[in-house]
Amino acid sequence: MPYTFDKLLFGPSGVPHSSPKPDTIAGIKRVAELGLDCMELAFVQRVSMGPEKAAKVKALSEELGIRLTVHAPYYINLNSPEPEKIEASKVRMLQAARVGYACGAESICIHAAFYMKAAPEVVYQKVKEGFTEVTEILKKEDVKVWMRPEVMGKLTQFGTVTETVRLSTEVPGVLPLVDFAHLHARSIGEYNTYDEFCQVLQEMKDGLGQEALERLHLHVSGIEYGPKGEKKHLILEESDYNYKDLMRALKDYKCKGFVICESPNQEDDAMLMKQTYEAL
Ligand SMILES: [Zn+2]
């Protein structure tokens, strides 16, 4: 994939709330006005954008220097017991990648699977099969996007740091999407100190090299959690999330790439993190 970064980029998940219209074009303009750097196109219900609109999104984002990522639909489960649901999952991954690429997006976030009470290794192999097939098709079509299995927040969901790093070493075109809030929720309160953040970045560096840290795609927000992990996303300052030390760890590991904010006040918290990071 040809994409490189000269720094960390901060932006909201989806169109900012303060956008005058809930539309991608207006959203990108608003991100630029706010002085943010990037935006995630939230194709979370379905991928509905046509080619003309996608071309407009691409032209505007290039003009304004706002880089884009995509969140693929939630309805993906590469470990479904029903074969037709696995096929539908792959189709959704392909659609998100193709339309995202037409928009100029570089990186696609995917909720890969649920364990469905199966052994993690069995699930891993099914996820690997799905990602292998999808990335081979995208390569043939010259769709240049990173496909990113997300580190998930619920214990029923496939996606630990170790699983996503391993998949990235075994399938070309794949890199992890580390959701630091999910990690905090999944571990029921851990991963909230400088040392623990460094441990995650070190695991990525050991498995995938410094290059992976220089093309990150992260999700960060406050989060509420219980014994089963994630409950809901929160505003950073209304949560226990130690984003200040996360920013410090990202700086110390010379990280670059996308930091997408999924707080309920996404653009405000994206700005808070950007300012905190830049003041270091
Ligand atoms: Zn997600």
PDB file of N, CA and C in Angstrom, residues 164-211:
ATOM      1  N   THR A 164      -4.909 -10.021  16.101  1.00  0.00           N
ATOM      2  CA  THR A 164      -4.872  -9.111  14.949  1.00  0.00           C
ATOM      3  C   THR A 164      -3.437  -8.923  14.438  1.00  0.00           C
ATOM      4  N   VAL A 165      -2.457  -8.970  15.345  1.00  0.00           N
ATOM      5  CA  VAL A 165      -1.054  -8.883  14.903  1.00  0.00           C
ATOM      6  C   VAL A 165      -0.695 -10.152  14.116  1.00  0.00           C
ATOM      7  N   ARG A 166      -1.108 -11.295  14.638  1.00  0.00           N
ATOM      8  CA  ARG A 166      -0.801 -12.559  13.950  1.00  0.00           C
ATOM      9  C   ARG A 166      -1.417 -12.577  12.537  1.00  0.00           C
ATOM     10  N   LEU A 167      -2.678 -12.174  12.451  1.00  0.00           N
ATOM     11  CA  LEU A 167      -3.343 -12.148  11.135  1.00  0.00           C
ATOM     12  C   LEU A 167      -2.576 -11.237  10.172  1.00  0.00           C
ATOM     13  N   SER A 168      -2.059 -10.149  10.695  1.00  0.00           N
ATOM     14  CA  SER A 168      -1.331  -9.187   9.858  1.00  0.00           C
ATOM     15  C   SER A 168       0.001  -9.754   9.367  1.00  0.00           C
ATOM     16  N   THR A 169       0.589 -10.648  10.142  1.00  0.00           N
ATOM     17  CA  THR A 169       1.844 -11.256   9.691  1.00  0.00           C
ATOM     18  C   THR A 169       1.572 -12.345   8.661  1.00  0.00           C
ATOM     19  N   GLU A 170       0.362 -12.909   8.687  1.00  0.00           N
ATOM     20  CA  GLU A 170       0.082 -14.073   7.828  1.00  0.00           C
ATOM     21  C   GLU A 170      -0.678 -13.729   6.554  1.00  0.00           C
ATOM     22  N   VAL A 171      -1.334 -12.566   6.517  1.00  0.00           N
ATOM     23  CA  VAL A 171      -2.124 -12.207   5.328  1.00  0.00           C
ATOM     24  C   VAL A 171      -1.666 -10.847   4.800  1.00  0.00           C
ATOM     25  N   PRO A 172      -1.109 -10.804   3.582  1.00  0.00           N
ATOM     26  CA  PRO A 172      -0.666  -9.510   3.032  1.00  0.00           C
ATOM     27  C   PRO A 172      -1.845  -8.551   2.862  1.00  0.00           C
ATOM     28  N   GLY A 173      -1.600  -7.271   3.122  1.00  0.00           N
ATOM     29  CA  GLY A 173      -2.668  -6.275   2.972  1.00  0.00           C
ATOM     30  C   GLY A 173      -3.480  -6.064   4.237  1.00  0.00           C
ATOM     31  N   VAL A 174      -3.082  -6.782   5.313  1.00  0.00           N
ATOM     32  CA  VAL A 174      -3.815  -6.691   6.584  1.00  0.00           C
ATOM     33  C   VAL A 174      -2.925  -6.050   7.645  1.00  0.00           C
ATOM     34  N   LEU A 175      -3.492  -5.151   8.421  1.00  0.00           N
ATOM     35  CA  LEU A 175      -2.835  -4.583   9.605  1.00  0.00           C
ATOM     36  C   LEU A 175      -3.884  -4.461  10.715  1.00  0.00           C
ATOM     37  N   PRO A 176      -3.450  -4.458  11.989  1.00  0.00           N
ATOM     38  CA  PRO A 176      -4.419  -4.348  13.089  1.00  0.00           C
ATOM     39  C   PRO A 176      -5.040  -2.959  13.170  1.00  0.00           C
ATOM     40  N   LEU A 177      -6.278  -2.917  13.632  1.00  0.00           N
ATOM     41  CA  LEU A 177      -6.857  -1.646  14.065  1.00  0.00           C
ATOM     42  C   LEU A 177      -6.978  -1.745  15.577  1.00  0.00           C
ATOM     43  N   VAL A 178      -6.113  -1.042  16.274  1.00  0.00           N
ATOM     44  CA  VAL A 178      -6.163  -1.118  17.731  1.00  0.00           C
ATOM     45  C   VAL A 178      -7.138  -0.064  18.236  1.00  0.00           C
ATOM     46  N   ASP A 179      -8.212  -0.549  18.876  1.00  0.00           N
ATOM     47  CA  ASP A 179      -9.147   0.344  19.556  1.00  0.00           C
ATOM     48  C   ASP A 179      -8.738   0.324  21.026  1.00  0.00           C
ATOM     49  N   PHE A 180      -8.072   1.385  21.460  1.00  0.00           N
ATOM     50  CA  PHE A 180      -7.547   1.398  22.826  1.00  0.00           C
ATOM     51  C   PHE A 180      -8.649   1.389  23.874  1.00  0.00           C
ATOM     52  N   ALA A 181      -9.801   1.964  23.549  1.00  0.00           N
ATOM     53  CA  ALA A 181     -10.926   1.933  24.492  1.00  0.00           C
ATOM     54  C   ALA A 181     -11.447   0.503  24.623  1.00  0.00           C
ATOM     55  N   HIS A 182     -11.570  -0.179  23.489  1.00  0.00           N
ATOM     56  CA  HIS A 182     -12.017  -1.578  23.525  1.00  0.00           C
ATOM     57  C   HIS A 182     -11.080  -2.438  24.371  1.00  0.00           C
ATOM     58  N   LEU A 183      -9.800  -2.189  24.202  1.00  0.00           N
ATOM     59  CA  LEU A 183      -8.805  -2.971  24.937  1.00  0.00           C
ATOM     60  C   LEU A 183      -8.976  -2.784  26.449  1.00  0.00           C
ATOM     61  N   HIS A 184      -9.239  -1.559  26.829  1.00  0.00           N
ATOM     62  CA  HIS A 184      -9.471  -1.217  28.241  1.00  0.00           C
ATOM     63  C   HIS A 184     -10.733  -1.931  28.741  1.00  0.00           C
ATOM     64  N   ALA A 185     -11.776  -1.956  27.913  1.00  0.00           N
ATOM     65  CA  ALA A 185     -13.044  -2.580  28.310  1.00  0.00           C
ATOM     66  C   ALA A 185     -12.936  -4.102  28.309  1.00  0.00           C
ATOM     67  N   ARG A 186     -12.280  -4.645  27.284  1.00  0.00           N
ATOM     68  CA  ARG A 186     -12.152  -6.087  27.133  1.00  0.00           C
ATOM     69  C   ARG A 186     -11.381  -6.694  28.304  1.00  0.00           C
ATOM     70  N   SER A 187     -10.415  -5.940  28.806  1.00  0.00           N
ATOM     71  CA  SER A 187      -9.598  -6.421  29.919  1.00  0.00           C
ATOM     72  C   SER A 187     -10.200  -5.991  31.259  1.00  0.00           C
ATOM     73  N   ILE A 188     -11.381  -5.399  31.211  1.00  0.00           N
ATOM     74  CA  ILE A 188     -12.132  -4.960  32.385  1.00  0.00           C
ATOM     75  C   ILE A 188     -11.267  -4.050  33.271  1.00  0.00           C
ATOM     76  N   GLY A 189     -10.762  -3.008  32.629  1.00  0.00           N
ATOM     77  CA  GLY A 189     -10.089  -1.966  33.402  1.00  0.00           C
ATOM     78  C   GLY A 189      -8.590  -1.910  33.264  1.00  0.00           C
ATOM     79  N   GLU A 190      -7.994  -2.906  32.618  1.00  0.00           N
ATOM     80  CA  GLU A 190      -6.545  -2.839  32.401  1.00  0.00           C
ATOM     81  C   GLU A 190      -6.253  -1.963  31.184  1.00  0.00           C
ATOM     82  N   TYR A 191      -5.020  -1.975  30.751  1.00  0.00           N
ATOM     83  CA  TYR A 191      -4.600  -1.168  29.597  1.00  0.00           C
ATOM     84  C   TYR A 191      -5.023   0.295  29.757  1.00  0.00           C
ATOM     85  N   ASN A 192      -4.595   0.863  30.873  1.00  0.00           N
ATOM     86  CA  ASN A 192      -4.937   2.266  31.119  1.00  0.00           C
ATOM     87  C   ASN A 192      -3.762   3.020  31.735  1.00  0.00           C
ATOM     88  N   THR A 193      -2.568   2.430  31.608  1.00  0.00           N
ATOM     89  CA  THR A 193      -1.369   3.102  32.132  1.00  0.00           C
ATOM     90  C   THR A 193      -0.348   3.240  31.009  1.00  0.00           C
ATOM     91  N   TYR A 194       0.590   4.142  31.224  1.00  0.00           N
ATOM     92  CA  TYR A 194       1.652   4.353  30.234  1.00  0.00           C
ATOM     93  C   TYR A 194       2.354   3.041  29.892  1.00  0.00           C
ATOM     94  N   ASP A 195       2.706   2.255  30.905  1.00  0.00           N
ATOM     95  CA  ASP A 195       3.436   1.007  30.658  1.00  0.00           C
ATOM     96  C   ASP A 195       2.609   0.015  29.840  1.00  0.00           C
ATOM     97  N   GLU A 196       1.308  -0.049  30.151  1.00  0.00           N
ATOM     98  CA  GLU A 196       0.456  -0.980  29.397  1.00  0.00           C
ATOM     99  C   GLU A 196       0.283  -0.518  27.943  1.00  0.00           C
ATOM    100  N   PHE A 197       0.175   0.793  27.737  1.00  0.00           N
ATOM    101  CA  PHE A 197       0.078   1.295  26.352  1.00  0.00           C
ATOM    102  C   PHE A 197       1.355   0.947  25.586  1.00  0.00           C
ATOM    103  N   CYS A 198       2.499   1.118  26.264  1.00  0.00           N
ATOM    104  CA  CYS A 198       3.781   0.809  25.621  1.00  0.00           C
ATOM    105  C   CYS A 198       3.872  -0.677  25.277  1.00  0.00           C
ATOM    106  N   GLN A 199       3.323  -1.504  26.168  1.00  0.00           N
ATOM    107  CA  GLN A 199       3.341  -2.958  25.941  1.00  0.00           C
ATOM    108  C   GLN A 199       2.615  -3.317  24.631  1.00  0.00           C
ATOM    109  N   VAL A 200       1.471  -2.662  24.376  1.00  0.00           N
ATOM    110  CA  VAL A 200       0.710  -2.905  23.137  1.00  0.00           C
ATOM    111  C   VAL A 200       1.521  -2.455  21.919  1.00  0.00           C
ATOM    112  N   LEU A 201       2.095  -1.272  22.003  1.00  0.00           N
ATOM    113  CA  LEU A 201       2.861  -0.740  20.871  1.00  0.00           C
ATOM    114  C   LEU A 201       4.098  -1.607  20.625  1.00  0.00           C
ATOM    115  N   GLN A 202       4.681  -2.102  21.718  1.00  0.00           N
ATOM    116  CA  GLN A 202       5.861  -2.966  21.586  1.00  0.00           C
ATOM    117  C   GLN A 202       5.476  -4.297  20.925  1.00  0.00           C
ATOM    118  N   GLU A 203       4.305  -4.827  21.296  1.00  0.00           N
ATOM    119  CA  GLU A 203       3.860  -6.091  20.670  1.00  0.00           C
ATOM    120  C   GLU A 203       3.679  -5.914  19.163  1.00  0.00           C
ATOM    121  N   MET A 204       3.126  -4.755  18.782  1.00  0.00           N
ATOM    122  CA  MET A 204       2.972  -4.478  17.342  1.00  0.00           C
ATOM    123  C   MET A 204       4.334  -4.327  16.674  1.00  0.00           C
ATOM    124  N   LYS A 205       5.216  -3.632  17.351  1.00  0.00           N
ATOM    125  CA  LYS A 205       6.548  -3.400  16.786  1.00  0.00           C
ATOM    126  C   LYS A 205       7.316  -4.723  16.632  1.00  0.00           C
ATOM    127  N   ASP A 206       7.229  -5.576  17.658  1.00  0.00           N
ATOM    128  CA  ASP A 206       7.913  -6.870  17.607  1.00  0.00           C
ATOM    129  C   ASP A 206       7.360  -7.737  16.476  1.00  0.00           C
ATOM    130  N   GLY A 207       6.034  -7.714  16.312  1.00  0.00           N
ATOM    131  CA  GLY A 207       5.405  -8.583  15.310  1.00  0.00           C
ATOM    132  C   GLY A 207       5.495  -8.032  13.896  1.00  0.00           C
ATOM    133  N   LEU A 208       5.398  -6.715  13.763  1.00  0.00           N
ATOM    134  CA  LEU A 208       5.177  -6.126  12.430  1.00  0.00           C
ATOM    135  C   LEU A 208       6.196  -5.061  12.061  1.00  0.00           C
ATOM    136  N   GLY A 209       7.073  -4.728  12.993  1.00  0.00           N
ATOM    137  CA  GLY A 209       8.106  -3.727  12.700  1.00  0.00           C
ATOM    138  C   GLY A 209       7.642  -2.308  12.977  1.00  0.00           C
ATOM    139  N   GLN A 210       8.621  -1.414  13.037  1.00  0.00           N
ATOM    140  CA  GLN A 210       8.323   0.006  13.274  1.00  0.00           C
ATOM    141  C   GLN A 210       7.407   0.561  12.176  1.00  0.00           C
ATOM    142  N   GLU A 211       7.471  -0.015  10.960  1.00  0.00           N
ATOM    143  CA  GLU A 211       6.612   0.469   9.860  1.00  0.00           C
ATOM    144  C   GLU A 211       5.144   0.453  10.277  1.00  0.00           C
TER     145      GLU A 211
END
